[in-house]
XYZ file of C-alpha atoms in Angstrom:
138
model
C -4.951 -8.860 -13.672
C -5.180 -12.438 -14.969
C -8.996 -12.421 -14.603
C -9.177 -9.300 -16.726
C -6.825 -10.737 -19.334
C -8.967 -13.904 -19.623
C -11.961 -11.780 -20.654
C -10.088 -10.050 -23.470
C -10.172 -11.245 -27.075
C -7.204 -13.484 -27.876
C -5.532 -10.711 -29.886
C -5.310 -8.579 -26.708
C -4.197 -11.164 -24.138
C -0.576 -10.092 -24.124
C 0.366 -8.028 -21.097
C 1.439 -4.498 -22.002
C 5.101 -3.608 -22.038
C 6.081 -1.741 -18.893
C 7.918 0.953 -20.839
C 4.608 1.994 -22.398
C 3.621 3.408 -19.003
C 6.895 5.123 -18.126
C 6.821 8.921 -18.066
C 8.765 10.457 -20.945
C 9.820 13.418 -18.792
C 12.311 11.171 -16.935
C 13.983 9.783 -20.051
C 17.659 10.822 -20.141
C 17.431 12.445 -16.688
C 20.107 12.170 -14.015
C 18.806 10.178 -11.035
C 20.424 11.186 -7.770
C 19.835 10.334 -4.132
C 20.321 12.433 -1.010
C 23.468 13.744 0.648
C 23.664 10.878 3.177
C 24.520 8.462 0.393
C 23.248 5.201 1.879
C 22.398 1.952 0.113
C 18.747 2.658 -0.721
C 19.656 6.081 -2.073
C 22.342 4.714 -4.405
C 20.497 1.518 -5.363
C 17.349 3.551 -6.001
C 19.223 5.929 -8.304
C 20.838 3.022 -10.184
C 17.541 1.141 -10.529
C 15.524 4.200 -11.556
C 18.141 5.204 -14.126
C 18.010 1.709 -15.626
C 14.193 1.640 -15.645
C 13.598 5.127 -17.021
C 16.576 5.338 -19.380
C 18.717 7.856 -17.543
C 22.008 8.116 -15.681
C 22.598 7.382 -11.995
C 24.680 9.807 -9.934
C 26.023 10.096 -6.398
C 25.133 13.072 -4.212
C 28.173 12.407 -1.983
C 30.719 9.673 -1.260
C 29.277 6.229 -0.580
C 29.348 4.806 2.933
C 30.993 1.460 3.772
C 27.722 -0.522 3.504
C 27.060 0.824 0.025
C 30.678 0.272 -1.039
C 30.421 -3.342 0.144
C 27.163 -3.918 -1.772
C 28.521 -2.384 -4.969
C 31.674 -4.493 -4.685
C 29.660 -7.648 -3.890
C 27.487 -7.184 -6.988
C 30.541 -6.126 -9.051
C 29.052 -2.744 -9.896
C 30.912 0.517 -10.329
C 29.707 3.422 -8.232
C 27.918 6.081 -10.273
C 29.746 9.323 -11.025
C 29.339 12.217 -8.602
C 26.525 14.590 -9.582
C 28.991 17.498 -9.750
C 30.965 15.776 -12.532
C 27.843 15.070 -14.575
C 26.587 18.631 -14.152
C 29.958 20.022 -15.321
C 29.372 18.148 -18.594
C 25.659 19.070 -18.827
C 24.793 21.940 -16.456
C 21.121 22.114 -17.458
C 20.491 18.358 -17.312
C 17.093 17.171 -16.127
C 17.286 15.833 -12.564
C 15.128 13.285 -10.776
C 15.516 13.184 -7.006
C 15.505 9.661 -5.568
C 14.852 8.737 -1.922
C 14.290 12.360 -0.885
C 12.308 15.470 -1.712
C 13.656 18.035 0.735
C 15.955 20.814 -0.412
C 18.015 20.295 2.754
C 18.921 16.785 1.503
C 19.795 17.851 -2.042
C 23.341 18.187 -3.270
C 23.970 21.962 -3.495
C 25.095 21.680 -7.125
C 21.510 20.803 -8.162
C 19.417 23.688 -9.460
C 15.781 23.175 -8.368
C 14.666 24.579 -11.735
C 16.189 21.488 -13.398
C 14.295 18.973 -11.235
C 11.776 17.103 -13.396
C 10.878 14.311 -10.983
C 10.849 12.936 -7.450
C 10.768 9.230 -6.582
C 10.588 8.701 -2.834
C 9.187 6.462 -0.113
C 9.271 9.008 2.704
C 6.354 11.163 3.826
C 6.344 14.745 2.617
C 8.141 16.913 5.135
C 9.166 20.509 5.632
C 11.491 21.994 3.021
C 9.983 19.879 0.228
C 11.104 21.235 -3.129
C 8.882 23.769 -4.835
C 8.995 24.155 -8.610
C 7.536 26.630 -11.087
C 6.435 23.829 -13.395
C 4.674 20.472 -13.028
C 7.043 17.571 -12.371
C 6.689 13.798 -12.110
C 6.132 12.673 -8.510
C 6.003 9.105 -7.202
C 5.814 8.961 -3.410
C 4.669 5.701 -1.841
């Protein structure tokens, strides 16, 4: 990237802001991990919510490892997804750390899923939507 920047005119040498590239569809979404609420599921939801401008949620109670990490970093656990959906039943949802319906909290309506951010290979029971959604699987 630095080689490319050196070739630009001086008025264009500033690196672009990262938020310029963020998908608008995820803004204000609820980011929620899978039902086996482990550390990467919760941390991923918290990080994605911060990056994309949304709200992190828990799919189930945190395990002891996750509770320790949250306590160590002096962070409050996100609210359970059920509580957030009581307030806003049709909220946009982004699944984090999973894409299978079998790993989704049952309170999530697939029609409200607007994104998937995952690091697992696509597997059976991957969600199917009637509309295009944002997908980032690496």
